[in-house]
C-alpha atoms as a printed R data frame, in Angstrom:
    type eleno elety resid chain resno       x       y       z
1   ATOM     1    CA   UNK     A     1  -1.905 -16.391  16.430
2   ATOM     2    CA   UNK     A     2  -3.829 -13.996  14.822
3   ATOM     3    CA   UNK     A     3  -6.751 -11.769  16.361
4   ATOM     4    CA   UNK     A     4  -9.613 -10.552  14.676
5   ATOM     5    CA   UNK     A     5 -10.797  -7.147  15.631
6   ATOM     6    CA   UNK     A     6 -13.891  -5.610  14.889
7   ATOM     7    CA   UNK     A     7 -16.360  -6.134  12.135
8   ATOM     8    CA   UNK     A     8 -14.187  -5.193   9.338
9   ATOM     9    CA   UNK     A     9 -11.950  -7.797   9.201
10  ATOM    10    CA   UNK     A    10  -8.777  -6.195  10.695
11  ATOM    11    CA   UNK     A    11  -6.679  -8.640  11.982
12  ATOM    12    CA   UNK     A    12  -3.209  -8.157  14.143
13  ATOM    13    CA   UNK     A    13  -0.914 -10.818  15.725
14  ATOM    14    CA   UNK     A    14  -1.106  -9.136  18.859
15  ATOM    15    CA   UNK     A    15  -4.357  -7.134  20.327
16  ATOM    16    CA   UNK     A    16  -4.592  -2.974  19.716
17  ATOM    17    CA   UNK     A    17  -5.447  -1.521  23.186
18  ATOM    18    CA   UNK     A    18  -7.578   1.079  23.290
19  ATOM    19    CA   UNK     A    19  -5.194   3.140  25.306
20  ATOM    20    CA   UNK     A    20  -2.789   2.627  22.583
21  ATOM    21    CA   UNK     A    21  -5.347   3.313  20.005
22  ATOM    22    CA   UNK     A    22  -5.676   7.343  21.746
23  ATOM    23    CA   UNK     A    23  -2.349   7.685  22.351
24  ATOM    24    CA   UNK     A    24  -1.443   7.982  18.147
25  ATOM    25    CA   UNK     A    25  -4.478   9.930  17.525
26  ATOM    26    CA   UNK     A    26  -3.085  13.330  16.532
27  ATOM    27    CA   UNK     A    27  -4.158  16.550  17.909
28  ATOM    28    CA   UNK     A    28  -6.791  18.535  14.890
29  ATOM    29    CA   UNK     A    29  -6.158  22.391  14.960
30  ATOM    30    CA   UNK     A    30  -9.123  24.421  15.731
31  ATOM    31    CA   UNK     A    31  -7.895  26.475  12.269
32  ATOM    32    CA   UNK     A    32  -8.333  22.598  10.311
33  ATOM    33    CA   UNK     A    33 -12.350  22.909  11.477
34  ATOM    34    CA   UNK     A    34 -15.145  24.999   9.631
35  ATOM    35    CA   UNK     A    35 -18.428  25.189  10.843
36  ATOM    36    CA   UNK     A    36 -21.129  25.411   7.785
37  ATOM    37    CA   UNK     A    37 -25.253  25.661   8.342
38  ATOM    38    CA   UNK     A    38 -27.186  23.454   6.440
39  ATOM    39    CA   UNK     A    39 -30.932  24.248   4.910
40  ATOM    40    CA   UNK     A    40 -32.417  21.683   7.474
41  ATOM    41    CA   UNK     A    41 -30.943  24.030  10.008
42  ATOM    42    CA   UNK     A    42 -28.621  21.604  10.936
43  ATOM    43    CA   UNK     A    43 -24.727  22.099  11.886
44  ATOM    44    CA   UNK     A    44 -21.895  19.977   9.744
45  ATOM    45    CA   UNK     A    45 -18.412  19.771  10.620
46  ATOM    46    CA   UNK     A    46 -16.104  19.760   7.848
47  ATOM    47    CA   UNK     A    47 -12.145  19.136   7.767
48  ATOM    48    CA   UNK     A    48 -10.229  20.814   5.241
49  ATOM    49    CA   UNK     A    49  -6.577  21.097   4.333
50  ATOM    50    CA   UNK     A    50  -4.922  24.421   5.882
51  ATOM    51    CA   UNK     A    51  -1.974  23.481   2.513
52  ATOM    52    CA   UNK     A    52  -4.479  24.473  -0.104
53  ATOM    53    CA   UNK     A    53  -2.971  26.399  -2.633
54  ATOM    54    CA   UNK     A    54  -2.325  26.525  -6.069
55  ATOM    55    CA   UNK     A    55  -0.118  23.839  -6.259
56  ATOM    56    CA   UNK     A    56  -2.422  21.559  -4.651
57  ATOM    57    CA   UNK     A    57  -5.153  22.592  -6.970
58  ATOM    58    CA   UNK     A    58  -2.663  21.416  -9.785
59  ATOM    59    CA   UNK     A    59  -1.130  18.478  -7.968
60  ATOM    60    CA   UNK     A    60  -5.639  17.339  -7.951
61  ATOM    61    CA   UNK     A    61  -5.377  17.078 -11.427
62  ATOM    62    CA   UNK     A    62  -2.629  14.753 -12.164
63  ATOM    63    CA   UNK     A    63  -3.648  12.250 -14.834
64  ATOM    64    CA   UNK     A    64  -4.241   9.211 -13.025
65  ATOM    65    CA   UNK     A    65  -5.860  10.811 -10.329
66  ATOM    66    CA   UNK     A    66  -8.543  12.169 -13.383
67  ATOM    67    CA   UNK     A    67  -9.732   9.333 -13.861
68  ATOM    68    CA   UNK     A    68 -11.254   8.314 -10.650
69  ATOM    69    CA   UNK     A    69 -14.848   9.214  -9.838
70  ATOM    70    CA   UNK     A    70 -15.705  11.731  -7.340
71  ATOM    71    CA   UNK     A    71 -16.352   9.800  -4.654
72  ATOM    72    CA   UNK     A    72 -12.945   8.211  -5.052
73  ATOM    73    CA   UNK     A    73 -11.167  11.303  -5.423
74  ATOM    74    CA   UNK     A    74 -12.985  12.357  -2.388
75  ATOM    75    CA   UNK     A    75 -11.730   9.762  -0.442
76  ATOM    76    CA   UNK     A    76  -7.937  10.460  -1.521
77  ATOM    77    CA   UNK     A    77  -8.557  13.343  -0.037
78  ATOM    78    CA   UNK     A    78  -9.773  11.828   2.960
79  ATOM    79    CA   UNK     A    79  -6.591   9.890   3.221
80  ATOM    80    CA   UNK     A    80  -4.306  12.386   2.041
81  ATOM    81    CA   UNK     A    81  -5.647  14.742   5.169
82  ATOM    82    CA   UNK     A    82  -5.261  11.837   7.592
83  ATOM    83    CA   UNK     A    83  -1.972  11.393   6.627
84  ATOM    84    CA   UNK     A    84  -0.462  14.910   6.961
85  ATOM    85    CA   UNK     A    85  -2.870  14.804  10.691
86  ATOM    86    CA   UNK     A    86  -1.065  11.979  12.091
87  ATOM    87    CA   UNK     A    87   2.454  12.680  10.275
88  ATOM    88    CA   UNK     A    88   2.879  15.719  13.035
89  ATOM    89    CA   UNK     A    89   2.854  13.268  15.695
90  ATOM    90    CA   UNK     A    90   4.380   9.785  14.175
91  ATOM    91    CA   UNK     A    91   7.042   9.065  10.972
92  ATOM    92    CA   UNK     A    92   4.587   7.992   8.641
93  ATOM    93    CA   UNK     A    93   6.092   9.346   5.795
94  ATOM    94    CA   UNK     A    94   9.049  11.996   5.029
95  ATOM    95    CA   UNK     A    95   6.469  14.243   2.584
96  ATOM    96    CA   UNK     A    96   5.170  16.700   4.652
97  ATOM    97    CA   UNK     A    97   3.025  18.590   1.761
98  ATOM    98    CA   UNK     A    98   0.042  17.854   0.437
99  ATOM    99    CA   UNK     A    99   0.519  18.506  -3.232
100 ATOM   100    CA   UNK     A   100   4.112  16.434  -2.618
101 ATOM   101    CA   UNK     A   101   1.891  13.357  -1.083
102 ATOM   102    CA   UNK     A   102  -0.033  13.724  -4.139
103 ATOM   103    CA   UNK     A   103   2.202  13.729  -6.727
104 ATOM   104    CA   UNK     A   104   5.228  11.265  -5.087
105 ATOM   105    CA   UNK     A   105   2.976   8.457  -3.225
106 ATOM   106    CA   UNK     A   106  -1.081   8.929  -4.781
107 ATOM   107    CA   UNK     A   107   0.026   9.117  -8.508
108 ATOM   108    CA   UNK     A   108   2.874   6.602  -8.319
109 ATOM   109    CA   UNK     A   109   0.080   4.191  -6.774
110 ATOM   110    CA   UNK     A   110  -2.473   4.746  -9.310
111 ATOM   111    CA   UNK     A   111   0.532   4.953 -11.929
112 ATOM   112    CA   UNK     A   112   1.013   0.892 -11.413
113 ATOM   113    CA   UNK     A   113  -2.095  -0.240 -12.138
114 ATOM   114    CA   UNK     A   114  -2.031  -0.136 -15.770
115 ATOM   115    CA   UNK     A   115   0.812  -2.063 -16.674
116 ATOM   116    CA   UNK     A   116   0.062  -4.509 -13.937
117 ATOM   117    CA   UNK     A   117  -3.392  -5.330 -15.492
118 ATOM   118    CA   UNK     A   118  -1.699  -5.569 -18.985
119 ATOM   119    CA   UNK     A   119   0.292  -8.268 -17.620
120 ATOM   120    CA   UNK     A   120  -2.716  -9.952 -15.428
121 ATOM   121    CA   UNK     A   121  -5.263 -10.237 -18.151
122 ATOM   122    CA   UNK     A   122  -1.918 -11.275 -21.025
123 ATOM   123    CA   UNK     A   123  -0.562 -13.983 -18.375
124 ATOM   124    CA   UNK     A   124  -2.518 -15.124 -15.326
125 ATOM   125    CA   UNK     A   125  -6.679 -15.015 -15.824
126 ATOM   126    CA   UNK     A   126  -9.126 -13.070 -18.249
127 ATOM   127    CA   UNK     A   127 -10.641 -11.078 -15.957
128 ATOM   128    CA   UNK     A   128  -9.460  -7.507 -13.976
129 ATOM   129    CA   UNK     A   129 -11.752  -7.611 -11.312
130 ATOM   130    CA   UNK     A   130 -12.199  -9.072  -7.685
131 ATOM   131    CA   UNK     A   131  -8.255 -10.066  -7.360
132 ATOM   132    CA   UNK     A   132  -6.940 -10.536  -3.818
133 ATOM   133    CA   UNK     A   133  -3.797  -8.858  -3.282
134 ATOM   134    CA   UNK     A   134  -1.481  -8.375  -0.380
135 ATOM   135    CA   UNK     A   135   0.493  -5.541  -0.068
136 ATOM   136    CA   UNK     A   136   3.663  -6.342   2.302
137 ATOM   137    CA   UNK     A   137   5.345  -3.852   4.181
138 ATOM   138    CA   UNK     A   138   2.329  -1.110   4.000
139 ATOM   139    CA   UNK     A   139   3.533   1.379   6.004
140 ATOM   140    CA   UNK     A   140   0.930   4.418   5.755
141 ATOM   141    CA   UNK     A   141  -1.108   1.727   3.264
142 ATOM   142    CA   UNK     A   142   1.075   3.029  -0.142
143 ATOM   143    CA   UNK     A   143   0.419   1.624  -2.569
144 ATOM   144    CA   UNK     A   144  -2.611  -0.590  -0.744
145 ATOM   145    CA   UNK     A   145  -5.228   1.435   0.058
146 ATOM   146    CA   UNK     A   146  -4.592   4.085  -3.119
147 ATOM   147    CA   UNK     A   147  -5.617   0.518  -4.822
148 ATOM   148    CA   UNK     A   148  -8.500  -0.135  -2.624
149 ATOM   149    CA   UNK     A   149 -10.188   3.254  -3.214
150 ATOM   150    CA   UNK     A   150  -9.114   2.981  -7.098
151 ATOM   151    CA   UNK     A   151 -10.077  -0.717  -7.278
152 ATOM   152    CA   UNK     A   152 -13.218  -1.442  -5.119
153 ATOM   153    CA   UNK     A   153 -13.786  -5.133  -6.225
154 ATOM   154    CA   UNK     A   154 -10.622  -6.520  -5.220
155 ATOM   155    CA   UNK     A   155  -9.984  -7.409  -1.691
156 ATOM   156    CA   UNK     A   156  -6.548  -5.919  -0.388
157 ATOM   157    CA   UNK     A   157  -4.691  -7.275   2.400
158 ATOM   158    CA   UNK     A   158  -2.223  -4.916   4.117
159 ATOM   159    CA   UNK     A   159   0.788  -6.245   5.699
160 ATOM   160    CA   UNK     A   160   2.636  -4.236   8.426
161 ATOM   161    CA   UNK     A   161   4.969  -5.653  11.600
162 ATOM   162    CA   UNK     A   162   4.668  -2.293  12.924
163 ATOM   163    CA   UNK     A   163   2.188  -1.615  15.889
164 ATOM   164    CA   UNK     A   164   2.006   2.260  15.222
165 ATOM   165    CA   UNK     A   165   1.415   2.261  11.614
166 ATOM   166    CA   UNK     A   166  -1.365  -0.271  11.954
167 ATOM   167    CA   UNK     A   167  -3.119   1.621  14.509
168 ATOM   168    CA   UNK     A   168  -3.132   4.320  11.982
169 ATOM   169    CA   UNK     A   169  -4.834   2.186   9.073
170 ATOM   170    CA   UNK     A   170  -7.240   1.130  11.429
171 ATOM   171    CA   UNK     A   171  -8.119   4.756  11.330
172 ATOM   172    CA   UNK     A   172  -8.086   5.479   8.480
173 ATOM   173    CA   UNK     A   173 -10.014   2.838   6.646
174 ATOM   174    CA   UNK     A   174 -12.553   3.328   9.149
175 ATOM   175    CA   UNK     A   175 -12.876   7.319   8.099
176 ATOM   176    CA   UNK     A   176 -12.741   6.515   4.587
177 ATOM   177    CA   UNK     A   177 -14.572   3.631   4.808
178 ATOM   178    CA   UNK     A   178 -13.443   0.585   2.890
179 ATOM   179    CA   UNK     A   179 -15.219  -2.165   3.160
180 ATOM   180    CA   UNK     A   180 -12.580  -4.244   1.330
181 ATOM   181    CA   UNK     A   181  -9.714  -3.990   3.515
182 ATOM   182    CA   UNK     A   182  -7.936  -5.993   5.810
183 ATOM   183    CA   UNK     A   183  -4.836  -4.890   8.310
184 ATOM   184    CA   UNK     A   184  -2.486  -8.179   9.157
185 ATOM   185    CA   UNK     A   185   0.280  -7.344  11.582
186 ATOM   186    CA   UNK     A   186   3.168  -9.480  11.099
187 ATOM   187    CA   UNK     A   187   6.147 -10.090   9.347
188 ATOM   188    CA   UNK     A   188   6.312 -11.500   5.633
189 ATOM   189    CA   UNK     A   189   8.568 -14.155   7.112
190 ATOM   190    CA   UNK     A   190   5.455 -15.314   9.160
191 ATOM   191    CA   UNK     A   191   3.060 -15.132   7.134
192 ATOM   192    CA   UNK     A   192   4.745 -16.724   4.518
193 ATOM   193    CA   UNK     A   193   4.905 -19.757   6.375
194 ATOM   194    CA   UNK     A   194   0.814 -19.515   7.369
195 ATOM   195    CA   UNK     A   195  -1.025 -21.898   5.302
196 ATOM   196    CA   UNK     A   196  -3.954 -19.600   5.594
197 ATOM   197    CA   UNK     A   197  -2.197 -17.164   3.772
198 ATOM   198    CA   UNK     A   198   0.101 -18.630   1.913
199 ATOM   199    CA   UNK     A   199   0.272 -18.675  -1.955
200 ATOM   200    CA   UNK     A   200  -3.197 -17.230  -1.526
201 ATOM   201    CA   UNK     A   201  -3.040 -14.168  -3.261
202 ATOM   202    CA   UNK     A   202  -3.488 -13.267  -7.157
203 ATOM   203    CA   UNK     A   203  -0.990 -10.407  -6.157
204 ATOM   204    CA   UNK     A   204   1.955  -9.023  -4.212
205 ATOM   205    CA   UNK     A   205   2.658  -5.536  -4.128
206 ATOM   206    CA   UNK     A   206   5.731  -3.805  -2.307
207 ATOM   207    CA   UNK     A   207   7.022  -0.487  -2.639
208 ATOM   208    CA   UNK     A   208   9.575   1.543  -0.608
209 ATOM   209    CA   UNK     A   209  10.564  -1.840   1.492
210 ATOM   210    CA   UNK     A   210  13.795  -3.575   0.224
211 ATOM   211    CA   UNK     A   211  15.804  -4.477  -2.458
212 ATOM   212    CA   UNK     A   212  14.496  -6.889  -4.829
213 ATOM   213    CA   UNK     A   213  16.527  -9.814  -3.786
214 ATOM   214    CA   UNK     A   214  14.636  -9.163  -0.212
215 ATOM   215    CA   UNK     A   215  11.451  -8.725  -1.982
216 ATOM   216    CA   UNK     A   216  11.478 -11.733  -3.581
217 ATOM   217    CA   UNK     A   217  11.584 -14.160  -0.605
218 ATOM   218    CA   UNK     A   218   9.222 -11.810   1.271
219 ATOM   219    CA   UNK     A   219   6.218 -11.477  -1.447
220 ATOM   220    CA   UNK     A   220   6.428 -14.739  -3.402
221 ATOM   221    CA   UNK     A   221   5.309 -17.283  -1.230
222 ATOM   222    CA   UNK     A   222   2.438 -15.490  -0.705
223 ATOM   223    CA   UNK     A   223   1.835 -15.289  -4.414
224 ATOM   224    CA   UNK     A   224  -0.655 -17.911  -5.703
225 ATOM   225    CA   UNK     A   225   0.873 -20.452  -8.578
226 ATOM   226    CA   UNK     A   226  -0.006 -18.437 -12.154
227 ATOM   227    CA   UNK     A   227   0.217 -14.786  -9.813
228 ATOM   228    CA   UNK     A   228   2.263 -11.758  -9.922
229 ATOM   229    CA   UNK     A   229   4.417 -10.253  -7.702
230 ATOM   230    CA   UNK     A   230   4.896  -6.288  -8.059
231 ATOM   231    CA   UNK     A   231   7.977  -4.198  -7.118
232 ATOM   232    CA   UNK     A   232   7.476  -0.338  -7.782
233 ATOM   233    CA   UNK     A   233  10.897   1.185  -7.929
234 ATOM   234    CA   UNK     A   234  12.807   4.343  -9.225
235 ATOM   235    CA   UNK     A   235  13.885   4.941 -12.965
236 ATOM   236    CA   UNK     A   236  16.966   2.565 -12.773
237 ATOM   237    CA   UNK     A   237  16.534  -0.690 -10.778
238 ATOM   238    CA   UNK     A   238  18.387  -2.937 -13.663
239 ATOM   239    CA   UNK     A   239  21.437  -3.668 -11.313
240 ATOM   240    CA   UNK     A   240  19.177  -4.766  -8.517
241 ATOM   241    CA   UNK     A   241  17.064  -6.512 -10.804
242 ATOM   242    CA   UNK     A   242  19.910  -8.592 -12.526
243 ATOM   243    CA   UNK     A   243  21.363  -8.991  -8.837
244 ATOM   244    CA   UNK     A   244  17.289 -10.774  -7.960
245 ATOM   245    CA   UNK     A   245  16.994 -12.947 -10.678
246 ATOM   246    CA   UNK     A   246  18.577 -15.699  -8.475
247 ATOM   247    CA   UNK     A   247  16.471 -15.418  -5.767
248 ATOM   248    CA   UNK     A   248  13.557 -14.801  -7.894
249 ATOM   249    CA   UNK     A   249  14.357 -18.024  -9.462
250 ATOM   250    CA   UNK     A   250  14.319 -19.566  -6.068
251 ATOM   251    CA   UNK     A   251  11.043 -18.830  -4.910
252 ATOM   252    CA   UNK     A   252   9.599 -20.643  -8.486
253 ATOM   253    CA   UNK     A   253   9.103 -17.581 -10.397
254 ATOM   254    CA   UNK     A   254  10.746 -15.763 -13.206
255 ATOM   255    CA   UNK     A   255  11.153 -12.363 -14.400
256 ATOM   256    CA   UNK     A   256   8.412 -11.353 -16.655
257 ATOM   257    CA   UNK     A   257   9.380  -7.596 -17.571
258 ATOM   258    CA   UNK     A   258  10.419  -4.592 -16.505
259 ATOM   259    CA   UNK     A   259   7.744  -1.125 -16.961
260 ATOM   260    CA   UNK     A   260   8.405   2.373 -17.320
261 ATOM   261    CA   UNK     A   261   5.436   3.736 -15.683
262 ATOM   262    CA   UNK     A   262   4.307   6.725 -16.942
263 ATOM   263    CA   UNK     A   263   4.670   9.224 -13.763
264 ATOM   264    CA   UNK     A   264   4.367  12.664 -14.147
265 ATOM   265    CA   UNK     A   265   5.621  13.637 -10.328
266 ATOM   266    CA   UNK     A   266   8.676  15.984 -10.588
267 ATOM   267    CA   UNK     A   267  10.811  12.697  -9.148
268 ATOM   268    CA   UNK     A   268  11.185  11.243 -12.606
269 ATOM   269    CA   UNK     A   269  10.621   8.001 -14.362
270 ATOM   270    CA   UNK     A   270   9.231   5.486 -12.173
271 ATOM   271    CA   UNK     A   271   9.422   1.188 -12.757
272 ATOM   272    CA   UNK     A   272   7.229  -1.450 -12.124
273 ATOM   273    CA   UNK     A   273   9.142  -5.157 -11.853
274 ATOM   274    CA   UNK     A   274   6.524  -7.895 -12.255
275 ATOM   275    CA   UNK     A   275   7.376 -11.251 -11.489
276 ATOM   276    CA   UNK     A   276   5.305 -14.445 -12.892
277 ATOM   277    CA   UNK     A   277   5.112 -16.902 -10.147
278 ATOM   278    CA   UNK     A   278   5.694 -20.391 -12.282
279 ATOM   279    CA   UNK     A   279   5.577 -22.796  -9.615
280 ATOM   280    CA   UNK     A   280   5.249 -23.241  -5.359
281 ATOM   281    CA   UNK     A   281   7.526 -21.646  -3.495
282 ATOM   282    CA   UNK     A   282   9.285 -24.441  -1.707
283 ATOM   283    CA   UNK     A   283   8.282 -24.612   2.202
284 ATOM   284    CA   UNK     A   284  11.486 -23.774   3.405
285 ATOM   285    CA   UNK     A   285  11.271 -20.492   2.202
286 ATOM   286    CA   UNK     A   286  10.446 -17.315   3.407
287 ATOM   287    CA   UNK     A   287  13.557 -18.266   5.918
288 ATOM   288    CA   UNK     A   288  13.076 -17.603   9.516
289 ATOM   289    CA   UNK     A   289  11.872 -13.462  10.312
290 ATOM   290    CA   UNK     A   290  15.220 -10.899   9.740
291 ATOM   291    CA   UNK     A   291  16.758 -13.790   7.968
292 ATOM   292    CA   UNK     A   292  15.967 -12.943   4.284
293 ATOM   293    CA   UNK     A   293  17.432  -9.013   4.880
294 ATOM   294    CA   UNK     A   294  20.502 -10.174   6.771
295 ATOM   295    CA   UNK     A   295  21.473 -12.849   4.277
296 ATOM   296    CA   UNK     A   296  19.930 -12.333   0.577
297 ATOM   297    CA   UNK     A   297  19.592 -14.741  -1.515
């Protein structure tokens, strides 16, 4: 059963304590505070990166990035600072640099959303804007709450089994403060078989969780009839692709192309799959929870 928290809408299968809640909050260095005086008089506290550099400055200005406002960008930064924090204490990510946060997880985020609104607006409805969309296996909330901040009017749902990693975006949706955010812990499995949440979204999104033929029977039955379900992956997924379409078939939804996404990280060429969901999924699918990963389809 799920348990709603707070007034944001965060939701977990099983209740946060607030002992476990202190227990993941990483330690700030005194040299990550600066003091500055105000002309009211008054004392601000401001948290800065101690990785500024010139790479940083350069990894600020990738394209995509650009083209946010400032108060997006600022909240990137917000994230991107929150990240590194709680990285010392928990595996939240392997990146360990700012600029390297930047250009392999904010860009390749902000890198999917053109082609996947090319193939909304040519396939499934005639408008962009205030889409619900689930992204399943968050993690540290990449690519979910990158799309939040870039894409205020949709509602984003982020899906993560993990106790620790949900704790964390608690946090850090509350510092940014996104008001169109909501934190489900549980397993796809599960909540593919929820009728509250299932084939309820205009969009899945997964990156950095499983091979496609795994993907498939996690994100599609959450994936409303006429939706699309998103796979970011590296610069050559054809063999897992072609090795999916079965499964992808399975879950009532065909390929409907394959994207180069224009990335201009130092990791090379990064894909977008997007899947057309045709039909319902039928109910006895997502299979029970480990299930789909032990067995593919």
């Amino acid at each position: 059963m799920l348990i709603s928290l707070g007034a944001r809408g965060f939701l977990f299968s099983y209740p946060v304590s607030v002992g476990t809640f202190f227990k993941h909050l990483p330690t700030i260095k005194v040299s990550t505070l600066k003091f500055n005086t105000v002309p009211a008089g008054k004392t601000v506290l401001k948290l800065f990166s101690t990785t500024t550099n010139a790479a940083v400055s350069a990894a600020l200005q990738t394209p995509h990035f650009e083209t946010l406002t400032c108060d997006q960008k600022y909240q990137i930064r917000l994230y991107v600072d929150a990240l590194l924090q709680w990285n010392q204490k928990m595996n939240l990510t392997a990146v360990r640099e700012e600029n390297e946060v930047m250009e392999r997880h904010v860009e390749d985020s902000l890198a999917i959303i053109g082609p996947v609104r090319d193939s909304y607006l040519s396939r499934c409805g005639s408008s962009f804007e205030k889409l619900s969309v689930v992204d399943v296996g968050s993690g540290a909330g990449l690519p979910g709450l990158i799309l939040a901040i870039a894409c205020p009017s949709w509602k984003i749902t982020l899906l993560e089994s993990m106790n620790k990693r949900c704790v964390f975006l608690e946090h850090v949706v509350g510092l940014i403060g996104l008001q169109n955010v909501k934190i489900v812990r549980d397993r796809a499995e599960n909540l593919g078989q929820n009728l509250d949440f299932r084939e309820g979204f205009d969009i899945a999104v997964a990156r950095a969780v499983a091979e496609m033929r795994v993907l498939a029977e996690y994100c599609l039955p959450l994936v409303r009839v006429g939706g699309l379900f998103v796979a970011a992956k590296g610069h050559d997924p054809q063999e897992e692709v072609t090795k999916a379409e079965r499964a992808i078939h399975l879950m009532g939804a065909s390929l409907l192309q394959t994207c180069f996404v224009e990335s201009h990280s130092k990791y090379g060429q990064r894909t977008a799959i997007i899947c057309l969901k045709d039909g319902p999924t039928p109910r006895k699918y997502p299979r029970a929870p480990g299930t789909p990963a032990k067995l593919p389809l």
